[in-house]
Tab-separated table of N, CA and C in Angstrom:
chain	number	residue	atom	x	y	z
X	254	MET	N	0.453	9.879	-6.043
X	254	MET	CA	0.239	8.817	-4.872
X	254	MET	C	-0.328	7.734	-5.743
X	255	MET	N	-0.176	6.549	-4.831
X	255	MET	CA	-0.511	5.329	-5.306
X	255	MET	C	-2.180	5.038	-5.455
X	256	THR	N	-2.830	5.412	-6.435
X	256	THR	CA	-4.196	5.263	-6.511
X	256	THR	C	-4.872	4.313	-7.180
X	257	LYS	N	-3.952	3.863	-8.208
X	257	LYS	CA	-4.569	2.918	-9.220
X	257	LYS	C	-4.680	1.672	-8.540
X	258	ALA	N	-3.682	1.311	-7.367
X	258	ALA	CA	-3.722	0.035	-6.623
X	258	ALA	C	-4.821	-0.183	-5.728
X	259	ILE	N	-5.736	0.827	-5.699
X	259	ILE	CA	-6.839	0.615	-4.495
X	259	ILE	C	-8.142	0.803	-5.130
X	260	PRO	N	-8.645	-0.452	-5.727
X	260	PRO	CA	-10.028	-0.542	-6.051
X	260	PRO	C	-10.966	-0.609	-4.731
X	261	HIS	N	-11.846	0.256	-4.602
X	261	HIS	CA	-12.759	0.235	-3.399
X	261	HIS	C	-11.728	0.124	-2.154
X	262	THR	N	-12.057	-0.812	-1.009
X	262	THR	CA	-11.233	-0.728	0.019
X	262	THR	C	-10.126	-2.001	-0.099
X	263	LYS	N	-9.798	-2.572	-1.216
X	263	LYS	CA	-9.011	-3.780	-1.243
X	263	LYS	C	-7.877	-3.217	-2.121
X	264	PHE	N	-6.606	-3.708	-1.881
X	264	PHE	CA	-5.542	-3.273	-2.576
X	264	PHE	C	-5.076	-4.330	-3.831
X	265	ASP	N	-4.860	-3.892	-4.978
X	265	ASP	CA	-4.252	-4.557	-6.027
X	265	ASP	C	-2.985	-4.860	-5.745
X	266	ILE	N	-2.514	-5.946	-5.163
X	266	ILE	CA	-1.060	-6.096	-4.795
X	266	ILE	C	-0.017	-6.048	-5.873
X	267	ALA	N	-0.484	-6.521	-7.155
X	267	ALA	CA	0.361	-6.406	-8.329
X	267	ALA	C	0.701	-4.907	-8.545
X	268	GLN	N	-0.359	-4.266	-8.734
X	268	GLN	CA	-0.473	-2.776	-8.991
X	268	GLN	C	0.318	-2.001	-7.981
X	269	LEU	N	0.118	-2.138	-6.659
X	269	LEU	CA	0.840	-1.609	-5.796
X	269	LEU	C	2.439	-1.863	-5.689
X	270	GLU	N	2.842	-3.052	-6.067
X	270	GLU	CA	4.332	-3.435	-6.125
X	270	GLU	C	4.866	-2.656	-7.305
X	271	ARG	N	4.157	-2.463	-8.299
X	271	ARG	CA	4.598	-1.705	-9.565
X	271	ARG	C	4.795	-0.350	-9.235
X	272	GLU	N	3.879	0.293	-8.498
X	272	GLU	CA	3.921	1.613	-8.268
X	272	GLU	C	4.961	1.947	-7.077
X	273	LEU	N	5.265	1.120	-6.179
X	273	LEU	CA	6.278	1.142	-5.236
X	273	LEU	C	7.576	1.147	-5.923
X	274	VAL	N	7.892	0.217	-6.879
X	274	VAL	CA	9.193	0.160	-7.659
X	274	VAL	C	9.216	1.520	-8.287
X	275	GLU	N	8.413	1.869	-9.072
X	275	GLU	CA	8.373	3.190	-9.841
X	275	GLU	C	8.694	4.330	-8.854
X	276	ASN	N	8.172	4.462	-7.777
X	276	ASN	CA	8.438	5.540	-6.736
X	276	ASN	C	9.825	5.378	-6.143
X	277	GLY	N	10.588	4.314	-6.238
X	277	GLY	CA	11.894	4.140	-5.807
X	277	GLY	C	12.100	3.496	-4.468
X	278	TYR	N	11.044	2.653	-3.862
X	278	TYR	CA	11.249	1.956	-2.719
X	278	TYR	C	12.109	0.856	-3.043
X	279	ASP	N	13.009	0.453	-1.865
X	279	ASP	CA	13.805	-0.713	-1.951
X	279	ASP	C	13.092	-2.048	-1.698
X	280	ARG	N	13.529	-3.123	-2.009
X	280	ARG	CA	12.934	-4.452	-1.956
X	280	ARG	C	12.612	-4.533	-0.429
X	281	GLU	N	13.280	-4.275	0.336
X	281	GLU	CA	12.891	-4.706	2.000
X	281	GLU	C	11.579	-3.798	2.184
X	282	GLU	N	11.709	-2.502	1.965
X	282	GLU	CA	10.394	-1.729	2.045
X	282	GLU	C	9.125	-2.126	1.408
X	283	ILE	N	9.428	-2.486	0.084
X	283	ILE	CA	8.215	-2.950	-0.695
X	283	ILE	C	7.601	-4.369	-0.066
X	284	ASP	N	8.607	-5.243	0.382
X	284	ASP	CA	8.064	-6.574	1.056
X	284	ASP	C	7.196	-6.022	2.253
X	285	GLU	N	7.728	-5.263	2.941
X	285	GLU	CA	7.016	-4.786	4.310
X	285	GLU	C	5.666	-4.411	4.048
X	286	ILE	N	5.782	-3.406	2.863
X	286	ILE	CA	4.416	-2.670	2.641
X	286	ILE	C	3.442	-3.609	1.953
X	287	LEU	N	3.846	-4.626	1.180
X	287	LEU	CA	3.057	-5.600	0.481
X	287	LEU	C	2.341	-6.420	1.464
X	288	GLN	N	3.234	-6.791	2.573
X	288	GLN	CA	2.771	-7.648	3.569
X	288	GLN	C	1.530	-7.133	4.383
X	289	GLU	N	1.788	-5.781	4.708
X	289	GLU	CA	0.723	-5.129	5.359
X	289	GLU	C	-0.662	-4.845	4.478
X	290	ALA	N	-0.468	-4.675	3.232
X	290	ALA	CA	-1.428	-4.645	2.290
X	290	ALA	C	-2.402	-6.066	2.138
X	291	ARG	N	-1.585	-7.066	2.180
X	291	ARG	CA	-2.154	-8.267	2.103
X	291	ARG	C	-2.779	-8.628	3.424
X	292	SER	N	-2.239	-8.172	4.484
X	292	SER	CA	-3.082	-8.441	5.711
X	292	SER	C	-4.324	-7.577	5.846
X	293	ILE	N	-4.350	-6.431	5.371
X	293	ILE	CA	-5.679	-5.547	5.117
X	293	ILE	C	-6.565	-6.180	4.127
X	294	ASN	N	-6.060	-6.801	3.110
X	294	ASN	CA	-7.037	-7.513	2.190
X	294	ASN	C	-7.710	-8.678	2.846
X	295	SER	N	-6.928	-9.360	3.605
X	295	SER	CA	-7.353	-10.510	4.210
X	295	SER	C	-8.414	-10.406	5.249
X	296	SER	N	-8.651	-9.211	5.673
X	296	SER	CA	-9.627	-8.745	6.643
X	296	SER	C	-11.006	-9.317	6.216
X	297	SER	N	-11.904	-9.813	7.268
X	297	SER	CA	-13.181	-10.140	6.719
X	297	SER	C	-14.290	-9.129	6.500
X	298	PHE	N	-13.846	-7.858	6.892
X	298	PHE	CA	-14.719	-6.861	6.730
X	298	PHE	C	-13.939	-5.911	6.027
X	299	TYR	N	-14.630	-4.845	5.562
X	299	TYR	CA	-13.933	-3.490	4.601
X	299	TYR	C	-13.269	-2.711	5.589
X	300	PRO	N	-12.029	-2.707	5.868
X	300	PRO	CA	-11.298	-1.962	6.849
X	300	PRO	C	-10.789	-0.445	6.134
X	301	VAL	N	-11.797	0.164	6.096
X	301	VAL	CA	-11.548	1.677	5.563
X	301	VAL	C	-10.577	2.308	6.276
X	302	GLU	N	-10.736	2.528	7.431
X	302	GLU	CA	-9.833	3.026	8.439
X	302	GLU	C	-8.390	2.613	8.277
X	303	ASP	N	-8.182	1.320	8.179
X	303	ASP	CA	-6.958	0.744	8.061
X	303	ASP	C	-6.182	1.002	6.665
X	304	VAL	N	-6.983	1.191	5.649
X	304	VAL	CA	-6.665	1.668	4.171
X	304	VAL	C	-6.118	3.141	4.416
X	305	TYR	N	-6.960	3.862	4.863
X	305	TYR	CA	-6.420	5.281	4.911
X	305	TYR	C	-5.162	5.387	5.901
X	306	GLU	N	-4.985	4.806	7.016
X	306	GLU	CA	-4.044	4.951	7.837
X	306	GLU	C	-2.646	4.191	7.098
X	307	PHE	N	-2.896	3.103	6.319
X	307	PHE	CA	-1.772	2.592	5.522
X	307	PHE	C	-1.265	3.637	4.376
X	308	LEU	N	-2.312	4.256	3.799
X	308	LEU	CA	-1.900	5.439	2.782
X	308	LEU	C	-1.362	6.600	3.434
X	309	TYR	N	-1.869	6.986	4.505
X	309	TYR	CA	-1.069	8.064	5.177
X	309	TYR	C	0.246	7.723	5.525
X	310	LYS	N	0.504	6.512	6.035
X	310	LYS	CA	1.981	6.146	6.259
X	310	LYS	C	2.727	6.013	5.031
X	311	LEU	N	2.241	5.556	3.976
X	311	LEU	CA	3.063	5.681	2.701
X	311	LEU	C	3.233	7.082	2.027
X	312	ARG	N	2.415	7.903	2.397
X	312	ARG	CA	2.630	9.367	2.054
X	312	ARG	C	3.741	10.196	2.756
X	313	MET	N	3.772	9.720	4.120
X	313	MET	CA	4.718	10.338	5.025
X	313	MET	C	6.145	9.684	4.559
X	314	GLN	N	6.183	8.443	4.117
X	314	GLN	CA	7.430	7.716	3.572
X	314	GLN	C	7.980	8.432	2.367
X	315	GLU	N	7.012	8.881	1.526
X	315	GLU	CA	7.253	9.431	0.341
X	315	GLU	C	8.039	10.716	0.493
X	316	ARG	N	7.731	11.355	1.648
X	316	ARG	CA	8.115	12.833	1.797
X	316	ARG	C	9.731	12.634	2.236
X	317	ASP	N	9.978	11.558	2.699
X	317	ASP	CA	11.413	11.133	3.170
X	317	ASP	C	12.320	10.971	1.942
X	318	TYR	N	11.598	10.593	0.841
X	318	TYR	CA	12.629	10.514	-0.510
X	318	TYR	C	12.886	11.802	-1.166
């Protein structure tokens, strides 16, 4: 699972993109996922629940591959 891209509750967008490519996501999916990660990063508080929900959705998508 993509754990290197998540230092604390903020996403390392570049690392997340590399890991998504390595895991076989297509460009459209990557763009959608990165947009959501950027949105979470831009929150003025630490959205721990948002991060875990986001990771859960990614995990469910990986099972489809």
